[in-house]
Short mmCIF file of C-alpha atoms in Angstrom, two decimals:
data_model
loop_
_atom_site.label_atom_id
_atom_site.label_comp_id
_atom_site.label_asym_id
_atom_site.label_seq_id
_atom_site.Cartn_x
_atom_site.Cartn_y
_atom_site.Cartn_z
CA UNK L 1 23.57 33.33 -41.46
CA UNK L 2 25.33 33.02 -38.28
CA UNK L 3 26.46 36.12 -37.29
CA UNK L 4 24.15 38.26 -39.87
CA UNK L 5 20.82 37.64 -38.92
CA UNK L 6 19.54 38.24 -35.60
CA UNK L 7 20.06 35.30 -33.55
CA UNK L 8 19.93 34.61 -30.15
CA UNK L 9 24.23 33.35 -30.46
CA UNK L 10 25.40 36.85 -30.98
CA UNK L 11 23.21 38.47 -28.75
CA UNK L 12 24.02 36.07 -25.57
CA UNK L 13 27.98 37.64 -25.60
CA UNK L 14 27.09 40.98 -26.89
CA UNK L 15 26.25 43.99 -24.49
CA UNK L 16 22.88 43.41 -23.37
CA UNK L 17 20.31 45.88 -21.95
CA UNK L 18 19.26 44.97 -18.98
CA UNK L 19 16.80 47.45 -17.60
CA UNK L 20 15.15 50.47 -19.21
CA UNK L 21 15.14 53.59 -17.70
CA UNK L 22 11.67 55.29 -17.47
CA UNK L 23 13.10 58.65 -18.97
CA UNK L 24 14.66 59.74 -22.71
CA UNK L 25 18.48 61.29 -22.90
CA UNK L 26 18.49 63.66 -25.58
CA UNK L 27 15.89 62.02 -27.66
CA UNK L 28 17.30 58.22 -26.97
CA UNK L 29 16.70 55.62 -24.85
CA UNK L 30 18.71 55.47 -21.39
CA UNK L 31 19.42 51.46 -20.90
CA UNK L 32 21.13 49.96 -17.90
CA UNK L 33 23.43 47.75 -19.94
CA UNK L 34 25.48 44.29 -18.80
CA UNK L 35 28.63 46.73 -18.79
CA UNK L 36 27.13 49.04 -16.59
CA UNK L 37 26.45 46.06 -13.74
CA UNK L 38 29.29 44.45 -13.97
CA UNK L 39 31.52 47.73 -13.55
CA UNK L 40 29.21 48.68 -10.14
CA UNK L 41 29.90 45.00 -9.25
CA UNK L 42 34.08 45.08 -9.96
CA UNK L 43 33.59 48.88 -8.27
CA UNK L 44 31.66 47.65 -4.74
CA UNK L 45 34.75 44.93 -4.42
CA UNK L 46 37.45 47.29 -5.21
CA UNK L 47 35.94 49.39 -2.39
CA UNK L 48 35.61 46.23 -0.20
CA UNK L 49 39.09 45.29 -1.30
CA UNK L 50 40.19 49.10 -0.35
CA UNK L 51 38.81 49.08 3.07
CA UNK L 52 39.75 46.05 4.06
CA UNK L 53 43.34 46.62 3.55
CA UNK L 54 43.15 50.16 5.22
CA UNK L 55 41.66 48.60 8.25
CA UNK L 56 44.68 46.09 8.31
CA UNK L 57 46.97 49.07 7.99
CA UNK L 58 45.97 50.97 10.52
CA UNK L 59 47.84 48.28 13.09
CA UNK L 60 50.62 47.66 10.49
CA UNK L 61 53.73 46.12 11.92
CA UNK L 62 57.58 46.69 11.51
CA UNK L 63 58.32 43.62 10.26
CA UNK L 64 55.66 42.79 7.99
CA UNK L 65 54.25 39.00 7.65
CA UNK L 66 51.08 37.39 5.70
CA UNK L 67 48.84 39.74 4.21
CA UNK L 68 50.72 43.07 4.72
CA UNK L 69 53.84 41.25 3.16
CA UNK L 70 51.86 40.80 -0.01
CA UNK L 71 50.11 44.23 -0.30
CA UNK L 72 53.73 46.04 0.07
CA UNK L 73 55.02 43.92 -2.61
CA UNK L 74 52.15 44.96 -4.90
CA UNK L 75 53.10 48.07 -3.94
CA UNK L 76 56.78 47.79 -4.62
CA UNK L 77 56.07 46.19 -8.26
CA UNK L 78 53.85 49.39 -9.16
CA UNK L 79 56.61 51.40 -7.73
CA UNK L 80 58.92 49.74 -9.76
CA UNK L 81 57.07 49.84 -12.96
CA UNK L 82 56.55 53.51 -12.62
CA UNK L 83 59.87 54.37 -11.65
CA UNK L 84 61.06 52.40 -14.98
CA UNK L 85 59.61 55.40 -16.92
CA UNK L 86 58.60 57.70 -14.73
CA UNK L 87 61.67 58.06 -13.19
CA UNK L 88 61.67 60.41 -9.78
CA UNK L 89 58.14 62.05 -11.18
CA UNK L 90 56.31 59.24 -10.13
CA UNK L 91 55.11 60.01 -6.92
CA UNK L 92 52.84 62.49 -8.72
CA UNK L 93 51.18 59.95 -11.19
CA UNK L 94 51.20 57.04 -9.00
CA UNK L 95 47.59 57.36 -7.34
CA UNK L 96 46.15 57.31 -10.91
CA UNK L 97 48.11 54.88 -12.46
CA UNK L 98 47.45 52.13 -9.38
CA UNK L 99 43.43 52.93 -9.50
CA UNK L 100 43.22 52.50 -13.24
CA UNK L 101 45.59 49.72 -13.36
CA UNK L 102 43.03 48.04 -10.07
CA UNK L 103 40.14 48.67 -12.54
CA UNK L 104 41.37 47.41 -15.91
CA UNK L 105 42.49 44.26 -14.28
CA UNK L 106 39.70 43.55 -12.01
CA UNK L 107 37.15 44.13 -15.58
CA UNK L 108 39.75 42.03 -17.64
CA UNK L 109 39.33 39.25 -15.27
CA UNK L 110 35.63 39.60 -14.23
CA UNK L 111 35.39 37.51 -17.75
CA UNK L 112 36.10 34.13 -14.87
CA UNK L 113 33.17 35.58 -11.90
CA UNK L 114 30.83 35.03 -15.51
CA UNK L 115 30.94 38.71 -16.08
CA UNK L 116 30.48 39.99 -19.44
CA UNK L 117 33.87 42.38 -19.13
CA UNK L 118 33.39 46.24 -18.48
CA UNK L 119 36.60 46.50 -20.96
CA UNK L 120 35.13 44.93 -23.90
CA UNK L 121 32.71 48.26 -23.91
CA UNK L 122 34.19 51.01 -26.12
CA UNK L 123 32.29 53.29 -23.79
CA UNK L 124 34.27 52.27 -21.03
CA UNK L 125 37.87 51.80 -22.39
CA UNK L 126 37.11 55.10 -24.57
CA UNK L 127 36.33 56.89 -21.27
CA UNK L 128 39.64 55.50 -20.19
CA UNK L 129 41.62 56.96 -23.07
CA UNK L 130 40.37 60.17 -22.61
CA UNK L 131 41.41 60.74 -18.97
CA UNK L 132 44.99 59.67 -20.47
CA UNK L 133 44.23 62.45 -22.81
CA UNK L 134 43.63 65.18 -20.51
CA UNK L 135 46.14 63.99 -18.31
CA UNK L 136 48.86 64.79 -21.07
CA UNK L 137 47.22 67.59 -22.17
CA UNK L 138 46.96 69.10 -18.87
CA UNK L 139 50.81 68.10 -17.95
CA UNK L 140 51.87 69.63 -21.28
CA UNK L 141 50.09 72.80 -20.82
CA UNK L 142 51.40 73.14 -17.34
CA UNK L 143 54.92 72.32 -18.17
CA UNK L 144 55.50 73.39 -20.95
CA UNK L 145 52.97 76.39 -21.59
CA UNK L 146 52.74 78.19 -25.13
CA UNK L 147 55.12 75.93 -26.66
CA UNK L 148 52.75 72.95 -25.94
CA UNK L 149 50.91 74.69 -29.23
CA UNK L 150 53.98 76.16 -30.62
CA UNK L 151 55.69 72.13 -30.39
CA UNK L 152 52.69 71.46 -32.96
CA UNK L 153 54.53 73.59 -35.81
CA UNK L 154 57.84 71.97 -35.30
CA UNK L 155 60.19 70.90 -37.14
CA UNK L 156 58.15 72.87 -39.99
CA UNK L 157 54.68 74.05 -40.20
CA UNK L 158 53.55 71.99 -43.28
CA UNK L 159 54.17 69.36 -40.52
CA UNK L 160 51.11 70.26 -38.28
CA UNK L 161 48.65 68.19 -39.67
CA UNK L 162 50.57 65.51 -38.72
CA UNK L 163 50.99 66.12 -35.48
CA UNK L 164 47.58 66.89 -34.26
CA UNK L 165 46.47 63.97 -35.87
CA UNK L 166 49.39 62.33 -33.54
CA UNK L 167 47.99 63.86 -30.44
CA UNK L 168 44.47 62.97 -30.75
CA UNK L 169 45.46 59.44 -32.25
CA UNK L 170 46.83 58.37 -28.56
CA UNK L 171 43.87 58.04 -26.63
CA UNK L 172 42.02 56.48 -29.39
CA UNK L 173 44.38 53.77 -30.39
CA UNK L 174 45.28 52.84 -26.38
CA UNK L 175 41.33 52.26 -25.69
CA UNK L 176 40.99 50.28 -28.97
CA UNK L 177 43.55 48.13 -28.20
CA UNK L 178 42.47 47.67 -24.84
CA UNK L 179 38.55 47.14 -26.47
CA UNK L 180 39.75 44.59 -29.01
CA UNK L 181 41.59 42.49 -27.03
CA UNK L 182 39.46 42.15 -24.66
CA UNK L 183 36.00 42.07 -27.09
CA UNK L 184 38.08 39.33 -29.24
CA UNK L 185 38.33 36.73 -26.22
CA UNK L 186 34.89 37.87 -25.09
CA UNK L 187 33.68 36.42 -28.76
CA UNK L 188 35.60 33.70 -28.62
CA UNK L 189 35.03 31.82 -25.71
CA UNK L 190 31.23 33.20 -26.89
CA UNK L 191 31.35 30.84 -29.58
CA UNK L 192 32.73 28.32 -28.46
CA UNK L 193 30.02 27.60 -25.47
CA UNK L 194 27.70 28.57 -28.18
CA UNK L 195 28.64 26.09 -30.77
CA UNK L 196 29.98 23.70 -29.25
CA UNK L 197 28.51 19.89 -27.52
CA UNK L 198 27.86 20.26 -24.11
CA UNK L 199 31.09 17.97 -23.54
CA UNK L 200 33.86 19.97 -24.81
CA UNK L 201 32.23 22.30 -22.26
CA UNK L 202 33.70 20.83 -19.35
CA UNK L 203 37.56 21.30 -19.10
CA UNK L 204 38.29 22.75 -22.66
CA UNK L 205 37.63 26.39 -22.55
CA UNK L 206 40.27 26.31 -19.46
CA UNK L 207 42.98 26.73 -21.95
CA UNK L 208 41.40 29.15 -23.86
CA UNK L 209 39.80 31.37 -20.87
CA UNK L 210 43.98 30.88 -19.65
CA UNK L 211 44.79 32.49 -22.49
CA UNK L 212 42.14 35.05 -23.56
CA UNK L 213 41.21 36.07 -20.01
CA UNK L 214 44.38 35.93 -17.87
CA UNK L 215 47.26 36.40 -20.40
CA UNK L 216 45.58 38.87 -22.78
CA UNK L 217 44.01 40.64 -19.68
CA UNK L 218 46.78 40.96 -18.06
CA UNK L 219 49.39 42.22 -20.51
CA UNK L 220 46.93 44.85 -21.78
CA UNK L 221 46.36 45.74 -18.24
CA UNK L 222 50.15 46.35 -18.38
CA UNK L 223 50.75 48.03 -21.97
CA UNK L 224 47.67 50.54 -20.99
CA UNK L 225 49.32 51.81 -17.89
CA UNK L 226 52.83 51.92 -19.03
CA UNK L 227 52.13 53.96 -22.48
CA UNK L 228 49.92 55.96 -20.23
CA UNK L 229 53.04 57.02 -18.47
CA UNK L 230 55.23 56.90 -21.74
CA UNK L 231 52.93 59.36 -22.99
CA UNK L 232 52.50 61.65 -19.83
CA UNK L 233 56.56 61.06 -19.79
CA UNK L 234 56.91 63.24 -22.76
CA UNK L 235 55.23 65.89 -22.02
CA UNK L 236 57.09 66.17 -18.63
CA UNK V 1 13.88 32.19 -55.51
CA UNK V 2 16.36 35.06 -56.45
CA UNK V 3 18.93 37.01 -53.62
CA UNK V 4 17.46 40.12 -52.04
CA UNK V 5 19.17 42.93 -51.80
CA UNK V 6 19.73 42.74 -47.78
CA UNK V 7 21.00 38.91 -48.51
CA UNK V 8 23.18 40.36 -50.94
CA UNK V 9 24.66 43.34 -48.73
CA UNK V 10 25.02 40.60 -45.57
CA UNK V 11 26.99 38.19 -48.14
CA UNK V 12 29.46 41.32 -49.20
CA UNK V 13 29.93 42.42 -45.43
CA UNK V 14 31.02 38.78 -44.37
CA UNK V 15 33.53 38.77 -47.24
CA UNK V 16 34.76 42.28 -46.17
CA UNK V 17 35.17 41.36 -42.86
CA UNK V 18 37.17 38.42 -44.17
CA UNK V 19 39.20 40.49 -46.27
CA UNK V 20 39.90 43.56 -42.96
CA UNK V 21 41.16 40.41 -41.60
CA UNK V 22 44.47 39.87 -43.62
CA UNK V 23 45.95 43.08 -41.23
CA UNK V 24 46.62 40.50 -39.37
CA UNK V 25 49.66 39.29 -41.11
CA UNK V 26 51.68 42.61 -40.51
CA UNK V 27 51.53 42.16 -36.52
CA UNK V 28 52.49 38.83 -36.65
CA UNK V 29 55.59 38.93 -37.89
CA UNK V 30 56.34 42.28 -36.71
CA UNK V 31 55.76 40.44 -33.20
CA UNK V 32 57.70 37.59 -34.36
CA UNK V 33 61.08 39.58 -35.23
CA UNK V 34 60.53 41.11 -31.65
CA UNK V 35 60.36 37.91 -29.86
CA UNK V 36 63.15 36.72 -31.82
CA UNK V 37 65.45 39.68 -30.97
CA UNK V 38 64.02 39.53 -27.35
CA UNK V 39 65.18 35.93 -26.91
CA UNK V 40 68.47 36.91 -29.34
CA UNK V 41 69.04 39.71 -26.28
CA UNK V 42 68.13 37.47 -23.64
CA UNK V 43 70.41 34.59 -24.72
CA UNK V 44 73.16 37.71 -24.89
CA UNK V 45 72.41 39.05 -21.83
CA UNK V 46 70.87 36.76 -19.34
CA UNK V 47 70.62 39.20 -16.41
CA UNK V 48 68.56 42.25 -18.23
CA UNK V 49 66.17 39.35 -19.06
CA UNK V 50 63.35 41.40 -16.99
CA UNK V 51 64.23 44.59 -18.22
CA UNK V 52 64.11 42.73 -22.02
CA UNK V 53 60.81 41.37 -21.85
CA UNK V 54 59.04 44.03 -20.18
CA UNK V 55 60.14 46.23 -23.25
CA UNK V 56 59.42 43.37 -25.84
CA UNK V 57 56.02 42.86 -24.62
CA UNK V 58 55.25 46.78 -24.91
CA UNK V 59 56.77 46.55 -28.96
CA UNK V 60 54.97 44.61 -29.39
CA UNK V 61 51.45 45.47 -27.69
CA UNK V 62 52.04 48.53 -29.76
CA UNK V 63 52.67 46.62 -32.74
CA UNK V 64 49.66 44.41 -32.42
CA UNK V 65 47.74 47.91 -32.66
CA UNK V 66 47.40 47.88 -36.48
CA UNK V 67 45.81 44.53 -36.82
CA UNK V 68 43.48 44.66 -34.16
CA UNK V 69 42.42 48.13 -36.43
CA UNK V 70 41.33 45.13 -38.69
CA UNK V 71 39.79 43.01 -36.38
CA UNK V 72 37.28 46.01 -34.88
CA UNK V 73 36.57 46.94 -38.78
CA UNK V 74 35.57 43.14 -39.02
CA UNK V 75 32.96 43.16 -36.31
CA UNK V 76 31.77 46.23 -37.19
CA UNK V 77 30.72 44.88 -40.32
CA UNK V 78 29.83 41.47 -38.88
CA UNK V 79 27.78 42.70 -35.58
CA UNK V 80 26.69 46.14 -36.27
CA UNK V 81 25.61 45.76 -40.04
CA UNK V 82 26.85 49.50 -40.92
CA UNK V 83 25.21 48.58 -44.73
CA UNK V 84 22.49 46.72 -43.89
#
């Protein structure tokens, strides 16, 4: 009865309520929840993060050495990976793609700072998905006006089903890959420091927090921003 | 001592979640044939070796899709005891 009853195992990597508020949200309670602190923590140092680098920019030099050099390559690789689809759009989507892209990978690896990660929340990554959703909604409207709803009956109109189903299927299947990825290593490593003696506590989970945390994390990070842009891509 | 009902309902949703868990076959070898015709291309190609992994890894991050369907039906039944 491990996982079934209630037990104190599951509940130490599961979201946790932390504080409850003193006021009802249509007829529920409203719970400040382990996701919600650890996204205001990974927020407050991406805004530290933000204005400390502005505040080295200001006096930015020609030639560029130290801590510059390594911003402007982080800026060159997101170039770069934007351009790859993107092509010469990318200036528009860029802003976007760089904040979300800070985000997911600052929550994927807020799982080593002891963080329960803000991306193994469907509320977050589903929140995620849908500004991918109006994003490509809004492009395709914009771009390509009526036939954004006429493209729906092509090539036949028995086909339509189909195809809405294939619109509204993107933004839920990148935010539950991003959610299970993440929720999988988050139950993992859970049970292993759950189950395990307190010495294969020590150096062990090193492989598996390399592996779960910083691999996984990091390739998602990736795959959600690029078929973010594959997707806004087609609708260019 | 008999099984209750609940006990009963619990033992069924473990063995479903067991069961959501074979989805995992498809992605792995659908990942497997695109790691080995990544490394087939690199091996062919050495200097698009960037361009060929960067596209690999997206394959198959969007291959992986279907089985981790499986995996959130699994702890659905295991964590949030739809049934019970």
């Amino acid at each position: 009865m491990l996982f079934l009853a209630d037990n104190s195992l599951a509940e130490s990597f599961m979201i946790r309520g932390i504080y409850k508020m003193p006021f009802k949200f249509l007829g529920g309670d409203v719970w400040i929840t382990t996701t919600a602190v650890s996204s205001w923590i990974i927020t407050i140092i991406l805004l530290i993060f933000g204005i400390y680098v502005g505040s080295k920019f200001k006096n930015a030099k020609d030639i560029p050495s130290g801590f510059q050099n390594f911003i402007e390559m982080a800026i060159e690789a997101l170039n770069g990976m934007a351009d790859s689809i993107l092509g010469e759009n990318k200036y528009r989507f860029i802003n976007y793609i760089g904040t979300i892209f800070l985000f997911i990978l600052t929550s994927n690896l807020s799982g080593f700072m002891g963080m329960r990660a803000p991306t193994a929340d469907y509320g977050v990554t589903f929140c995620l998905g849908l500004f991918t959703f109006a994003i490509v909604q809004f492009q395709g409207i914009k771009n390509n006006g009526i036939g954004h709803f006429t493209g729906l009956f092509k090539p036949i109109p028995v086909l339509f089903p189909i195809n809405l189903i294939g619109e509204f299927a993107n933004p839920i299947s990148i935010s539950l890959r991003l959610f299970a990825n993440l929720l999988s290593g988050v139950i993992m490593l859970g049970l292993w420091y759950g189950m395990t003696p307190i010495f294969a506590q020590i150096a062990v989970p090193s492989f598996l927090h390399a592996y779960l945390d910083l691999f996984s994390g990091c390739i998602q990070t990736y795959v959600f921003c690029m078929l973010t842009m594959v997707y806004v891509n087609d609708k260019l | 001592m008999g099984i209750s009902g609940q006990d009963f309902i619990y033992g069924c949703s473990a063995i479903g979640a067991g069961l959501a868990l074979i989805a995992g076959i498809g992605p792995g070898v659908g990942q497997g044939i695109a790691a080995g015709y990544g490394a087939s291309a690199v091996g062919r190609n050495p200097g698009a070796r960037s361009d060929i992994t960067s596209t690999m890894l997206l394959g198959q991050a969007v291959a992986e899709t279907t089985g981790l369907y499986g995996l959130v039906v699994a702890i659905i039944l295991m964590f949030v005891k739809p049934f019970g």
